Short mmCIF file of C-alpha atoms in Angstrom, two decimals:
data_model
loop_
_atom_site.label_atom_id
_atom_site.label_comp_id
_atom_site.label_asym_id
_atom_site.label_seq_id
_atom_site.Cartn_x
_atom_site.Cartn_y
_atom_site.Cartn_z
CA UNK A 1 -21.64 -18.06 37.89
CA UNK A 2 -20.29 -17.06 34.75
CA UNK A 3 -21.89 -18.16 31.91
CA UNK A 4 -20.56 -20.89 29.34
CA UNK A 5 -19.04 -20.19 26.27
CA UNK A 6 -20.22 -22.02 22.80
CA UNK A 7 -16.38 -23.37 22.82
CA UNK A 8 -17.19 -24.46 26.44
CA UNK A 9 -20.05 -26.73 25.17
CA UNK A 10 -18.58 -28.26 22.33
CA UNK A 11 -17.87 -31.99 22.41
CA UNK A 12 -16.37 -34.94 20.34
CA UNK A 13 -15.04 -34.15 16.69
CA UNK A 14 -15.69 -30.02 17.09
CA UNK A 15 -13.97 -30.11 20.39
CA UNK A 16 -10.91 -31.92 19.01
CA UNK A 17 -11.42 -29.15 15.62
CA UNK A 18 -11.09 -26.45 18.21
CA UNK A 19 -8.21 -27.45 20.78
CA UNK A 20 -5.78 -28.12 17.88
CA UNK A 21 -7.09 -24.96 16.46
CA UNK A 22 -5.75 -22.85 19.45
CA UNK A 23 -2.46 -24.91 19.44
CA UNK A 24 -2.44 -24.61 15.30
CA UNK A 25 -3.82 -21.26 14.28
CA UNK A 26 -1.79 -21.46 11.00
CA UNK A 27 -2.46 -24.98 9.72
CA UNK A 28 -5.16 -26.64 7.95
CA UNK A 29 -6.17 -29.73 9.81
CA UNK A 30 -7.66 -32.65 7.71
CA UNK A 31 -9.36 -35.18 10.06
CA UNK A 32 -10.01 -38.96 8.88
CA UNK A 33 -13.07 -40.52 9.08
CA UNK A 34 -13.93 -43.79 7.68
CA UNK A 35 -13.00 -43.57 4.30
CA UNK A 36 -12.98 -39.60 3.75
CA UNK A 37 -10.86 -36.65 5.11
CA UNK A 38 -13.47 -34.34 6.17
CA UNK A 39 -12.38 -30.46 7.17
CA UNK A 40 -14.62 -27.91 9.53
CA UNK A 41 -15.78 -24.08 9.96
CA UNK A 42 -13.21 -21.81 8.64
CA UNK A 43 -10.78 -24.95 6.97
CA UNK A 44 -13.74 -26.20 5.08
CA UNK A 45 -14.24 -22.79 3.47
CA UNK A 46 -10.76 -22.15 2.28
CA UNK A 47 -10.54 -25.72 1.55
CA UNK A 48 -13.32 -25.60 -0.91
CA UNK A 49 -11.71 -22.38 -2.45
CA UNK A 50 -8.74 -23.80 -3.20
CA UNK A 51 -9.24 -27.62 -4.38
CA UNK A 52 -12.99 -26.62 -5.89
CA UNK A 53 -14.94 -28.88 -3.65
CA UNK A 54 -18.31 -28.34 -2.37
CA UNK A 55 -19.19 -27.50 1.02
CA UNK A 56 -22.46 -27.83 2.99
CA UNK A 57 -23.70 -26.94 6.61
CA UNK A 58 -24.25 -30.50 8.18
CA UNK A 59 -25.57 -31.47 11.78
CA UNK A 60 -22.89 -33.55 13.26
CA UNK A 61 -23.12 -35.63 16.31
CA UNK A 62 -22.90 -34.02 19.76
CA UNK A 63 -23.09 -30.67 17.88
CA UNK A 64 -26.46 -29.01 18.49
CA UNK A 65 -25.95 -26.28 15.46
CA UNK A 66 -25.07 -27.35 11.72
CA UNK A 67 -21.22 -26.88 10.66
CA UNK A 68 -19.57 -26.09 7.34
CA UNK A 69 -17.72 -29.42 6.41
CA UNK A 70 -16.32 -30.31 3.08
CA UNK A 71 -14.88 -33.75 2.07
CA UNK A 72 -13.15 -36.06 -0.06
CA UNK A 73 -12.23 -39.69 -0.36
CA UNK A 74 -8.86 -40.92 0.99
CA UNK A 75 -7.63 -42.16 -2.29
CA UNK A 76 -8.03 -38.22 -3.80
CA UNK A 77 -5.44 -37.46 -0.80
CA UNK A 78 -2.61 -37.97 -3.63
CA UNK A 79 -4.13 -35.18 -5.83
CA UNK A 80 -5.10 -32.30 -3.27
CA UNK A 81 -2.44 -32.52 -0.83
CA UNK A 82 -0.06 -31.26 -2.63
CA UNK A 83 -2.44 -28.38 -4.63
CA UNK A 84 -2.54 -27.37 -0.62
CA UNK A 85 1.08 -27.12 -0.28
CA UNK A 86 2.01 -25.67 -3.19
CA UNK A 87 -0.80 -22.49 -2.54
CA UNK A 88 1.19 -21.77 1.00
CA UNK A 89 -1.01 -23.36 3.26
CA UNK A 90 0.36 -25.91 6.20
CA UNK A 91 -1.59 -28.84 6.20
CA UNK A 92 -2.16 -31.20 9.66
CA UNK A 93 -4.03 -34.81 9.36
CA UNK A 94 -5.71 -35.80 12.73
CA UNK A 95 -7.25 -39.24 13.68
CA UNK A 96 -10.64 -38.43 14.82
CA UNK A 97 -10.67 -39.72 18.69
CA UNK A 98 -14.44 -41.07 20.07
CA UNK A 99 -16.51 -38.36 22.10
CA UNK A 100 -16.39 -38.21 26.07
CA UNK A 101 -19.91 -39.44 25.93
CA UNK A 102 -19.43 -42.43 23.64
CA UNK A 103 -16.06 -43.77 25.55
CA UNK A 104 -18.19 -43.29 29.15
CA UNK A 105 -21.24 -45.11 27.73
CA UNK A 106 -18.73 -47.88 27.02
CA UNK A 107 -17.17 -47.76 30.07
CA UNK A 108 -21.07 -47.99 31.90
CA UNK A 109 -21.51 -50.87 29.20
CA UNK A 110 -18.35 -52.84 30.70
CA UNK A 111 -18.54 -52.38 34.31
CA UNK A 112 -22.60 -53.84 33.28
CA UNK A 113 -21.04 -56.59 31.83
CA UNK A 114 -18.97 -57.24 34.97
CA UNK A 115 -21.62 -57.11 36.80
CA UNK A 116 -23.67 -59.28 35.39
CA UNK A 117 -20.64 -62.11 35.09
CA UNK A 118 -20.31 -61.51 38.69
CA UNK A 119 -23.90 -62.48 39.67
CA UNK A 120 -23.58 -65.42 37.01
CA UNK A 121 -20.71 -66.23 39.07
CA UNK A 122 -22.31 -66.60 42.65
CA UNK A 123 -25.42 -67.89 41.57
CA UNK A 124 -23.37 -70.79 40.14
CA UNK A 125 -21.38 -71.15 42.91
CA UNK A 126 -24.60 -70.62 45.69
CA UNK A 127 -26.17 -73.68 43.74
CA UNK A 128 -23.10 -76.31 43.47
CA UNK A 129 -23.40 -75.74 47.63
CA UNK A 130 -26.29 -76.72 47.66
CA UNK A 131 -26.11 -79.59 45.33
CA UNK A 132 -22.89 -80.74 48.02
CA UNK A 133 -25.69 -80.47 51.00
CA UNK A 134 -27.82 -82.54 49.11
CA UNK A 135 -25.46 -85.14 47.78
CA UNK A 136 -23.11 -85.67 50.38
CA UNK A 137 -22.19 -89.60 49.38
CA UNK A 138 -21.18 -87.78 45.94
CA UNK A 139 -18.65 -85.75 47.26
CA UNK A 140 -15.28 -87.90 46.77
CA UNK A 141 -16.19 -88.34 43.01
CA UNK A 142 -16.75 -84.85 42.41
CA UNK A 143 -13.21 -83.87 44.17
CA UNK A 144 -11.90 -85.96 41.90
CA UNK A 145 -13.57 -85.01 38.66
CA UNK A 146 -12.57 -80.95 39.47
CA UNK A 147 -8.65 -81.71 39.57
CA UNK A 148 -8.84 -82.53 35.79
CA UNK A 149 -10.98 -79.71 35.02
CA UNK A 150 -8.45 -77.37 37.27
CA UNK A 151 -5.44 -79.04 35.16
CA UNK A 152 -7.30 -78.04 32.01
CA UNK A 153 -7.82 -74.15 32.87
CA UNK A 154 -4.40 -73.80 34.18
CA UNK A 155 -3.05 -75.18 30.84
CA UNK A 156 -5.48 -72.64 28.84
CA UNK A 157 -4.36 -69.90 31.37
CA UNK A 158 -0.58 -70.92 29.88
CA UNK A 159 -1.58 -71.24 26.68
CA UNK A 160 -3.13 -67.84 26.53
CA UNK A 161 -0.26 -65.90 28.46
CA UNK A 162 2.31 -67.54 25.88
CA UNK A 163 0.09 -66.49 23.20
CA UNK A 164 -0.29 -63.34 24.70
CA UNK A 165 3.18 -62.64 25.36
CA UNK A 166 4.12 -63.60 21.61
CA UNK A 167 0.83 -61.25 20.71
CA UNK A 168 3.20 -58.32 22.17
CA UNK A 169 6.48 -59.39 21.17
CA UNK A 170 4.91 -59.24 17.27
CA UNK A 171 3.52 -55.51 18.41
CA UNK A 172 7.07 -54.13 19.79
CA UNK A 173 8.45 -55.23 16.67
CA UNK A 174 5.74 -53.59 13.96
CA UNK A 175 6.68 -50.42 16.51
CA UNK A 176 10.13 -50.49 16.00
CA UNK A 177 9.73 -51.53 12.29
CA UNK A 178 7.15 -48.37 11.84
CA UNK A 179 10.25 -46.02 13.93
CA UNK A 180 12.94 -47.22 11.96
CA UNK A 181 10.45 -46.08 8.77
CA UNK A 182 9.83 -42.86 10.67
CA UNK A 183 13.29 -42.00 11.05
CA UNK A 184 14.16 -42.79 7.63
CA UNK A 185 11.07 -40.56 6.26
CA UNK A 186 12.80 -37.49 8.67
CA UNK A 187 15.96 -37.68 6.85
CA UNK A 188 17.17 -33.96 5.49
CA UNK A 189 16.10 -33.73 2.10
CA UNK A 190 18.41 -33.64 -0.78
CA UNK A 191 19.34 -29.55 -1.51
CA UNK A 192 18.34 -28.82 -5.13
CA UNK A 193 20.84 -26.80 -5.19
CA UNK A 194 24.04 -25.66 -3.13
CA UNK A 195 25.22 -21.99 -3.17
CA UNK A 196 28.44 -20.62 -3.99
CA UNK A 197 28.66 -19.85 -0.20
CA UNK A 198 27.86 -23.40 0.17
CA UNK A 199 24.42 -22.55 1.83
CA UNK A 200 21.78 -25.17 0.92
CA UNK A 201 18.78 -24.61 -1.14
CA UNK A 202 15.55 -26.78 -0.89
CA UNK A 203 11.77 -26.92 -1.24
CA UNK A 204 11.95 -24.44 -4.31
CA UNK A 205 8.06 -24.50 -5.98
CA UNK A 206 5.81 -22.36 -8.07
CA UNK A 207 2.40 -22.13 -5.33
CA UNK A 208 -1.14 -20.44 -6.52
CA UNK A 209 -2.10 -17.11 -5.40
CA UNK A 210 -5.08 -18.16 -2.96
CA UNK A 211 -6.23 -13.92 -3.33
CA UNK A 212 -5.93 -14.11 -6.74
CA UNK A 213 -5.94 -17.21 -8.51
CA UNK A 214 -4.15 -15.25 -12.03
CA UNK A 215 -1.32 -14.78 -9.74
CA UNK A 216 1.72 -17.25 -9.34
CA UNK A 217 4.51 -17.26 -6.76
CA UNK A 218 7.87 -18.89 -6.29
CA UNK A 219 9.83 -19.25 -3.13
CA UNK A 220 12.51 -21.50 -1.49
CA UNK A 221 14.22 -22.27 1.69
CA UNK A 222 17.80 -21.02 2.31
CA UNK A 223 19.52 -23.72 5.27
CA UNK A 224 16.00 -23.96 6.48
CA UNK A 225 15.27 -20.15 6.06
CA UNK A 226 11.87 -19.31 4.16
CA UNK A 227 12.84 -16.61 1.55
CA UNK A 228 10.14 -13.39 0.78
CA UNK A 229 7.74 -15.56 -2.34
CA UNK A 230 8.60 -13.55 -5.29
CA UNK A 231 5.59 -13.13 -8.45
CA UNK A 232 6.43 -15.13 -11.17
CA UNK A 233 6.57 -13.96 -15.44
CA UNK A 234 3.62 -16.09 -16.69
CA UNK A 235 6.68 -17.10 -19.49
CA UNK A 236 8.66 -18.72 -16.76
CA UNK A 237 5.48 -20.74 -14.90
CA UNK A 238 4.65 -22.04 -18.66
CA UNK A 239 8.12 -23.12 -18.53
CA UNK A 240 8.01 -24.27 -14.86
CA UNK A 241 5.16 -26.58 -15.61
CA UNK A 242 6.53 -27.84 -19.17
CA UNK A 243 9.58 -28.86 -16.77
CA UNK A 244 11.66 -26.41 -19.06
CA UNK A 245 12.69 -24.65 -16.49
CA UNK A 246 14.26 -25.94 -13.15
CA UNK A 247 14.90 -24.57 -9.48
CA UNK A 248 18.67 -23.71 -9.93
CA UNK A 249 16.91 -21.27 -12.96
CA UNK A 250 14.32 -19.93 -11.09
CA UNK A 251 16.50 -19.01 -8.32
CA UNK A 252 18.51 -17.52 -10.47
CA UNK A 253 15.83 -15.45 -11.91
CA UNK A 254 14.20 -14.26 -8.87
CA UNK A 255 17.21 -14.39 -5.95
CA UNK A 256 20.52 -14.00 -8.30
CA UNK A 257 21.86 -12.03 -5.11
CA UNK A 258 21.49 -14.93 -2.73
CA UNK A 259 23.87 -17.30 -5.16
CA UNK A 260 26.23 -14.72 -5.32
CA UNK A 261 29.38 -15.31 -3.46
CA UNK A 262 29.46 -12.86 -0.06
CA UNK A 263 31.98 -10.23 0.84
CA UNK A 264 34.09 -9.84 3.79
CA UNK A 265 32.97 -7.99 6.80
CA UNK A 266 36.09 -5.66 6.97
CA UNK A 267 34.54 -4.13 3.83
CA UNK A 268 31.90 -2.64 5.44
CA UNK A 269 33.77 -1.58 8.38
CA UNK A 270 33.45 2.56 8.42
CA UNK A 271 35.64 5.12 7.33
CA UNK A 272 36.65 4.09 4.49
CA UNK A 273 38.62 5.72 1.22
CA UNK A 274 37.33 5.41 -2.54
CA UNK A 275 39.31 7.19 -5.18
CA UNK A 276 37.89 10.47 -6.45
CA UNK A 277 38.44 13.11 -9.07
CA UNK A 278 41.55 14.65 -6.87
CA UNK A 279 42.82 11.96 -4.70
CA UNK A 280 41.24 9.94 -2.26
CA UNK A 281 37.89 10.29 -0.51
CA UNK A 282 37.17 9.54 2.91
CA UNK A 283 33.32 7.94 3.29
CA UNK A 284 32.54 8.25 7.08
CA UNK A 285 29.05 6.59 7.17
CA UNK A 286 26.77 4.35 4.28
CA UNK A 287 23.76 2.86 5.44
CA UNK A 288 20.25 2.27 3.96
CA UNK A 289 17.03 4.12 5.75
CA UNK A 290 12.92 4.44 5.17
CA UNK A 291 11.93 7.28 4.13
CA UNK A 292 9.45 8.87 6.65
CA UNK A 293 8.74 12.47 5.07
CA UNK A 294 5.22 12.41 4.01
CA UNK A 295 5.71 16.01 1.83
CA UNK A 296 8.79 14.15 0.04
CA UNK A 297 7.74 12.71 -3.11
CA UNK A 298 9.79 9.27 -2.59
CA UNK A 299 8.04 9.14 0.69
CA UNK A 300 7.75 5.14 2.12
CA UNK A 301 10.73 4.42 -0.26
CA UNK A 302 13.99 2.75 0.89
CA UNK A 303 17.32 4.64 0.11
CA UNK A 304 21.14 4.44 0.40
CA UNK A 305 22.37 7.29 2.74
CA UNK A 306 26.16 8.29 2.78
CA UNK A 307 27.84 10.64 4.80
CA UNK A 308 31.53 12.47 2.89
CA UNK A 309 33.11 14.58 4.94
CA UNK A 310 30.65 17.27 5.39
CA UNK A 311 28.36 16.41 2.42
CA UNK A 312 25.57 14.25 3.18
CA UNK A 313 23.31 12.56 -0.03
CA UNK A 314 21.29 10.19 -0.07
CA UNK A 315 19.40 8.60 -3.20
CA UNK A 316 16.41 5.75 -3.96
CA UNK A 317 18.22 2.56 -4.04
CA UNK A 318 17.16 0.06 -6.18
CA UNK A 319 15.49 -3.37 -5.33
CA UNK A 320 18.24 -5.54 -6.82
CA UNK A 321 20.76 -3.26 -4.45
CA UNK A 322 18.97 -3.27 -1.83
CA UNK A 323 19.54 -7.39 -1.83
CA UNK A 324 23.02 -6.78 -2.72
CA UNK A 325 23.71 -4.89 0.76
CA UNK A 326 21.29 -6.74 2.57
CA UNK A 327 22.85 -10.40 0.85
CA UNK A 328 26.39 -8.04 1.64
CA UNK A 329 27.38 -9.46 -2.09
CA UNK A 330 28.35 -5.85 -3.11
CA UNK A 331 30.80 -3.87 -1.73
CA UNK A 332 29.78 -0.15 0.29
CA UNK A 333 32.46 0.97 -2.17
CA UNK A 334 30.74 -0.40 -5.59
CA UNK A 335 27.44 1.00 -4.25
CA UNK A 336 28.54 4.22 -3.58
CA UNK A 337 30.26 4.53 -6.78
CA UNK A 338 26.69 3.28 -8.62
CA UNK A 339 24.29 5.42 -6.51
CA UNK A 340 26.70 8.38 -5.84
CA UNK A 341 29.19 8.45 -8.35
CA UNK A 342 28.15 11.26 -10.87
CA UNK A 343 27.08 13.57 -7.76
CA UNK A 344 30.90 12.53 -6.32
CA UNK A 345 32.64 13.33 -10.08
CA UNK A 346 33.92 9.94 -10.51
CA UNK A 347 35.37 8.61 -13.58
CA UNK A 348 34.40 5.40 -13.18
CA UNK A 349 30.67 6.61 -13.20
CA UNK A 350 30.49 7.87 -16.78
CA UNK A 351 32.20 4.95 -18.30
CA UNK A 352 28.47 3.22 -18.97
CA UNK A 353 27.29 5.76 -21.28
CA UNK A 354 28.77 5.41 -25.08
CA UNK A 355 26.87 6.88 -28.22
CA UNK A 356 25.25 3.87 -30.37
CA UNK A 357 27.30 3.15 -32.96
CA UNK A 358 27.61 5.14 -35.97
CA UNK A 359 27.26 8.64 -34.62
CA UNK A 360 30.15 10.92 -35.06
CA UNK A 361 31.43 12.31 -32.08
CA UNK A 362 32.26 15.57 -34.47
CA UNK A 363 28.47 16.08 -34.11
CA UNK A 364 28.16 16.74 -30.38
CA UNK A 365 27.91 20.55 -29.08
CA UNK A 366 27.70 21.52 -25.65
CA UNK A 367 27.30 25.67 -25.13
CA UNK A 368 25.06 27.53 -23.24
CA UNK A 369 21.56 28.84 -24.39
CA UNK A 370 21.67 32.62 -23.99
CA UNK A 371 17.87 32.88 -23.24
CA UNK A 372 18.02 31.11 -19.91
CA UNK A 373 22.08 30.45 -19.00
CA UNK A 374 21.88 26.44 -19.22
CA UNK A 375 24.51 24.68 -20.65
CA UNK A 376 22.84 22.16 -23.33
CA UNK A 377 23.73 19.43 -25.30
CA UNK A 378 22.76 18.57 -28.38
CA UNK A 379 24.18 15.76 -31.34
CA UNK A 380 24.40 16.70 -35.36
CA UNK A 381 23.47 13.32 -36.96
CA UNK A 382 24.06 15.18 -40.22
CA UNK A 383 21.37 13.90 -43.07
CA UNK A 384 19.80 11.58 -40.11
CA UNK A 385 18.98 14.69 -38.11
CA UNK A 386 19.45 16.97 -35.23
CA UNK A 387 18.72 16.24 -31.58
CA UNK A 388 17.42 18.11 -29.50
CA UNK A 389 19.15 20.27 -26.85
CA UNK A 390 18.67 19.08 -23.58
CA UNK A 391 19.87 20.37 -19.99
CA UNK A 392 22.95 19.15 -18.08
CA UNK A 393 22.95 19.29 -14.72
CA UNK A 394 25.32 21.00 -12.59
CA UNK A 395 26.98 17.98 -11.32
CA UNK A 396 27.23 16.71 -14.83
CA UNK A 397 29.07 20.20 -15.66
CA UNK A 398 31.33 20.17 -13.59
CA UNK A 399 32.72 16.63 -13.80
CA UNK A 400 33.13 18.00 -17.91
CA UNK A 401 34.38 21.74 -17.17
CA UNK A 402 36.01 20.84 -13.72
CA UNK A 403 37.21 17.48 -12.88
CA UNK A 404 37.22 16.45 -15.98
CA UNK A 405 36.56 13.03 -15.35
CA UNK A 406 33.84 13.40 -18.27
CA UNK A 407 33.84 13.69 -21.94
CA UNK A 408 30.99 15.62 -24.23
CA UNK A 409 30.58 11.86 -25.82
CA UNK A 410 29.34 10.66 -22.48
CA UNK A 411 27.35 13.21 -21.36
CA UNK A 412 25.65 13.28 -25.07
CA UNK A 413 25.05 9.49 -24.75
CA UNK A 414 23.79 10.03 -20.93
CA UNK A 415 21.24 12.55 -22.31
CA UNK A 416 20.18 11.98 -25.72
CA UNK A 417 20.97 8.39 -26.33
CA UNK A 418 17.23 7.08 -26.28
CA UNK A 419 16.30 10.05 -29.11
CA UNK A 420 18.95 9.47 -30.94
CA UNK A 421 17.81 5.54 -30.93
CA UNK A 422 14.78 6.45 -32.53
CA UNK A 423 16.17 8.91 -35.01
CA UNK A 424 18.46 5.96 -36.83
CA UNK A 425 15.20 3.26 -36.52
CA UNK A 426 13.68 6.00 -38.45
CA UNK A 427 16.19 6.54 -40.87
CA UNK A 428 16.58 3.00 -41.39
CA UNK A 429 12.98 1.69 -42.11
CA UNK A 430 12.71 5.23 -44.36
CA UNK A 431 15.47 3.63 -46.51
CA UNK A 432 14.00 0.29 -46.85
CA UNK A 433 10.30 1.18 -47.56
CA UNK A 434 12.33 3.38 -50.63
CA UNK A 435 14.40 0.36 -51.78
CA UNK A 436 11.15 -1.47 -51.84
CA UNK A 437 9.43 0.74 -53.97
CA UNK A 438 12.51 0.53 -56.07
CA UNK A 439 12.14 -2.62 -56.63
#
């Protein structure tokens, strides 16, 4: 025979824990006894985490070994229901049904009961026979004293089916009553928000890190779609909580790509032209890859991948667009141009970089060093100072010697713009600590 299992031998409340259990891996079930919600085994621990209960090991009934069970009162449901939500967790309430034993020891209890009525029954009836052996002369006057006493039960026999009936008539109308509720409680909630693709956004919330308690999250639902929880700035949960900031904001913050109205299709349809340095380019494939190379350095790391005429490149893409393909809110075209565009000579690449302002564009050199054959740059900021010389990179040379399609301002700014940054900060508090002492 093979041999029983714990699960096997579990009965009432522990049985009922387990079989929703298997059917409800992922949810927290809250069962309601008397005037408590009481939660078991695994639930009670990460219960007690979470709300800061206490849990103990009790013995409950038709349980041979104690259990871990932690509790509250029904009237605290208001306050830790939704401190479960809001850390992630799905939460179940269960009726607690009675145990096997208990409903079979009721049933032995009635069909006792019957029993016994039914030997009241005969005995009563065995002894009014003999009273009619007995009393023969009697037996006219007690026909006629039973047909009242028949009268009266059939009239309580009426009386209790009408009151019966109306008993169940009052019942099918609480049930209808408590579906029409039901049905209005199911209603689609109200989006907090609608999309520019008219997509609706709802349950947006700020949750608890149940890991790490110091860590916040917020996450939404996209048409019913549960978006990746993002970590939240601990300046936006202050503001979150004040009720400074709202949902629209927070999406904004943490999905800006999935507001963002979508492009077509036909943009993404392969080959495609972009304009380049000497006409028009043809891009034959774009698509976005893992990197697998465990001697690469950007091993693990996501990246765009694009395929021009016979030169293949591929670079890290960014998190912001990586949702911009995956959203498809940005074009193949304006990603190439972002991720590719200096490598590719484009004009349109350089246009971001402009010296702060106040530097003279008179200042910037570009030559090559003579010790080891790199072109530099470097930017004369006259009584301010002189920059460094830094390396350009090929592709950065020849979109200035070649193509063109760069100027020594840019490719200054592109290098040197963060030291030359400094350099006026310095000049400028250098000045105002000597007016001080001036004064």
């Amino acid at each position: 025979m093979a041999k029983k299992t714990d699960s096997d031998n579990d009965t009432g409340i522990i049985r009922q824990f387990n079989e929703l259990k298997k059917k409800h891996p992922d949810a927290m079930l809250l069962f309601r006894r008397n005037s408590f919600y009481e939660l078991y085994k695994q639930d009670a621990v990460k219960a007690a985490t979470v709300l800061a209960i206490e849990i103990a090991d009790r013995m409950l009934p038709d349980y041979k070994r104690p259990v871990k069970v932690a509790s509250f009162p029904q009237s605290a449901l208001d306050v830790y229901l939704p401190r479960l939500i809001r850390s992630g967790i799905r939460v179940a309430i269960c009726d607690a049904l009675d145990s096997p034993l208990k409903k079979k020891a009721g049933q032995d209890k009635a069909e006792n009961n019957d029993r016994t009525i039914q030997n009241n029954t005969d005995m009563g009836k065995k002894k009014k026979e003999q009273g009619a052996q007995e009393a023969p002369d009697r037996t006219v006057e007690s026909t006629v004293d039973v047909k009242p006493a028949r009268e009266k039960k059939s009239k309580a026999k009426a009386e209790t089916k009408t009151e019966t009936e109306t008993d169940n008539e009052v019942k099918t109308e609480k049930k209808d009553e408590q579906k029409t509720e039901t049905a209005q409680e199911r209603k689609p909630r109200e989006p907090q928000m609608v999309t520019a693709n008219g997509e609706k956004v709802t349950h947006g919330h700020a949750y608890q890190s149940t890991t790490n308690p110091a860590d916040w999250y917020f996450t939404a639902k996209i048409d019913g779609q549960q978006l990746k929880p993002q970590k939240m700035d601990a300046a936006d949960l202050a503001a979150y909580q004040n009720k400074e900031m709202t949902v629209p904001q927070l999406m904004e913050r943490y999905y800006p790509t999935k507001l963002m109205p979508k492009v077509s299709e036909e943009a993404f349809r392969m080959p495609m032209e972009i304009a380049g340095p000497d006409g028009s380019i043809t891009v034959n494939k774009f698509n976005v890859y893992k990197e697998k190379d465990e001697q690469r350095p950007d091993f693990g790391k996501y990246k765009f991948y694009v395929q021009v005429g016979d030169t293949n490149m591929s670079a890290v893409a960014s998190r912001q667009d990586l949702n911009a393909y995956f959203d498809r809110v940005a074009t193949p075209n304006q990603l190439i141009e972002k991720n590719f565009g200096e490598r590719l000579h484009l004009k349109s690449a350089y246009e971001k970089y402009q010296l702060p302002e106040g530097v003279d564009p008179k200042g910037v050199r570009v030559a090559k060093d003579r010790n080891d054959n790199k072109w530099k740059v470097s930017v004369d900021l006259g009584e301010k100072g002189q920059t460094s010389r830094h390396d350009i990179s090929f592709d950065d040379g020849y979109s200035l010697f070649k193509t063109k399609t760069a100027t020594r301002e840019q490719i200054a700014a592109k290098y040197l713009n963060t030291e030359i940054t400094g350099m006026l900060a310095a000049n400028t508090a250098k000045v105002e600590k000597s007016a001080s002492m001036k004064m």
